[in-house]
């Protein structure tokens, strides 16, 4: 990776180390996820619904991307979970030996559970048929802290391809800029299909750029976007994928009340997710079907509180039982009978 890229990312990491102000009324349990329109948000919603059934409210916190989510867990009070793209972990894992700020950022951070593979999706105008064709072009990479920004920089550095500019902004901005011809391509790293790419704004004028370079396939997981994933993508397209994970913190090593409560939250939600994984696959986001909970990113540890939640003897103490409709069924039957008389 080039020094220029490392310098920019290192500054981002240092900025992320600054603690945030916390309000007294902040919810006890928080999960950070990228804004609606990608895959992070519906996954966080599915997890929160599981908690709600048990009376364990989990608040969703919108973010600009995986870097912000990582540092939210690291520094934000009562934020036990963050959904993070694997490239953030790969970068930190490989660079921590060279940078004290990165070492500090990594300390205490743990994997909770591996989630889905997020496909690298490059949408472009006609005439652009490979990543090499993006040399000297303007490429939209979404928010500063997004996985697309980081993964885009890494891919272009590996390939020695130099776009004229990596344009940053909201993901909706990227789509509009592409439609207006202000950028030549956009990159999204998210579980396909991405709602924002499938909402009809992108038509037959655009296409998905295949990623076939062997050097990238050696660094990432090769995969294929099925034909018809998007209306503007009638044929199957080769690409690569980045593992997405839920990050947490190593609360189990601390004994004060805050850490004990946070550890219990991590253990509770670990058990809820794992015990209900079949239900999530049936009723949650389609990407739940693709999850392999054994695919732990290299160089990262599973947290003690996660292991606590997976202990066969561990039980989640629900604060309230789910509403039992059958308890009132006899009343409803009698009422209907009475009203008919």
mmCIF file of N, CA and C in Angstrom, residues 327-341:
data_model
loop_
_atom_site.group_PDB
_atom_site.id
_atom_site.type_symbol
_atom_site.label_atom_id
_atom_site.label_comp_id
_atom_site.label_asym_id
_atom_site.label_seq_id
_atom_site.Cartn_x
_atom_site.Cartn_y
_atom_site.Cartn_z
ATOM 1 N N UNK A 327 -53.285 -16.226 25.531
ATOM 2 C CA UNK A 327 -53.839 -15.953 26.853
ATOM 3 C C UNK A 327 -55.166 -15.217 26.749
ATOM 4 N N UNK A 328 -55.335 -14.445 25.688
ATOM 5 C CA UNK A 328 -56.566 -13.678 25.509
ATOM 6 C C UNK A 328 -57.508 -14.296 24.467
ATOM 7 N N UNK A 329 -57.086 -15.449 23.932
ATOM 8 C CA UNK A 329 -57.868 -16.014 22.847
ATOM 9 C C UNK A 329 -59.279 -16.406 23.297
ATOM 10 N N UNK A 330 -59.388 -16.976 24.513
ATOM 11 C CA UNK A 330 -60.710 -17.380 25.009
ATOM 12 C C UNK A 330 -61.639 -16.183 25.128
ATOM 13 N N UNK A 331 -61.071 -15.047 25.600
ATOM 14 C CA UNK A 331 -61.873 -13.820 25.711
ATOM 15 C C UNK A 331 -62.340 -13.352 24.339
ATOM 16 N N UNK A 332 -61.446 -13.393 23.382
ATOM 17 C CA UNK A 332 -61.796 -12.925 22.043
ATOM 18 C C UNK A 332 -62.851 -13.824 21.410
ATOM 19 N N UNK A 333 -62.732 -15.128 21.630
ATOM 20 C CA UNK A 333 -63.731 -16.048 21.083
ATOM 21 C C UNK A 333 -65.108 -15.786 21.679
ATOM 22 N N UNK A 334 -65.139 -15.589 23.019
ATOM 23 C CA UNK A 334 -66.406 -15.306 23.691
ATOM 24 C C UNK A 334 -67.008 -13.979 23.229
ATOM 25 N N UNK A 335 -66.128 -12.993 23.031
ATOM 26 C CA UNK A 335 -66.606 -11.677 22.612
ATOM 27 C C UNK A 335 -67.237 -11.760 21.218
ATOM 28 N N UNK A 336 -66.576 -12.480 20.312
ATOM 29 C CA UNK A 336 -67.129 -12.608 18.960
ATOM 30 C C UNK A 336 -68.479 -13.321 18.982
ATOM 31 N N UNK A 337 -68.565 -14.362 19.824
ATOM 32 C CA UNK A 337 -69.820 -15.092 19.933
ATOM 33 C C UNK A 337 -70.930 -14.190 20.476
ATOM 34 N N UNK A 338 -70.567 -13.366 21.483
ATOM 35 C CA UNK A 338 -71.539 -12.483 22.091
ATOM 36 C C UNK A 338 -72.043 -11.425 21.091
ATOM 37 N N UNK A 339 -71.131 -10.897 20.304
ATOM 38 C CA UNK A 339 -71.497 -9.852 19.361
ATOM 39 C C UNK A 339 -72.387 -10.377 18.251
ATOM 40 N N UNK A 340 -72.289 -11.666 17.963
ATOM 41 C CA UNK A 340 -73.127 -12.238 16.907
ATOM 42 C C UNK A 340 -74.543 -12.480 17.393
ATOM 43 N N UNK A 341 -74.743 -12.599 18.712
ATOM 44 C CA UNK A 341 -76.073 -12.903 19.272
ATOM 45 C C UNK A 341 -76.998 -11.694 19.207
#
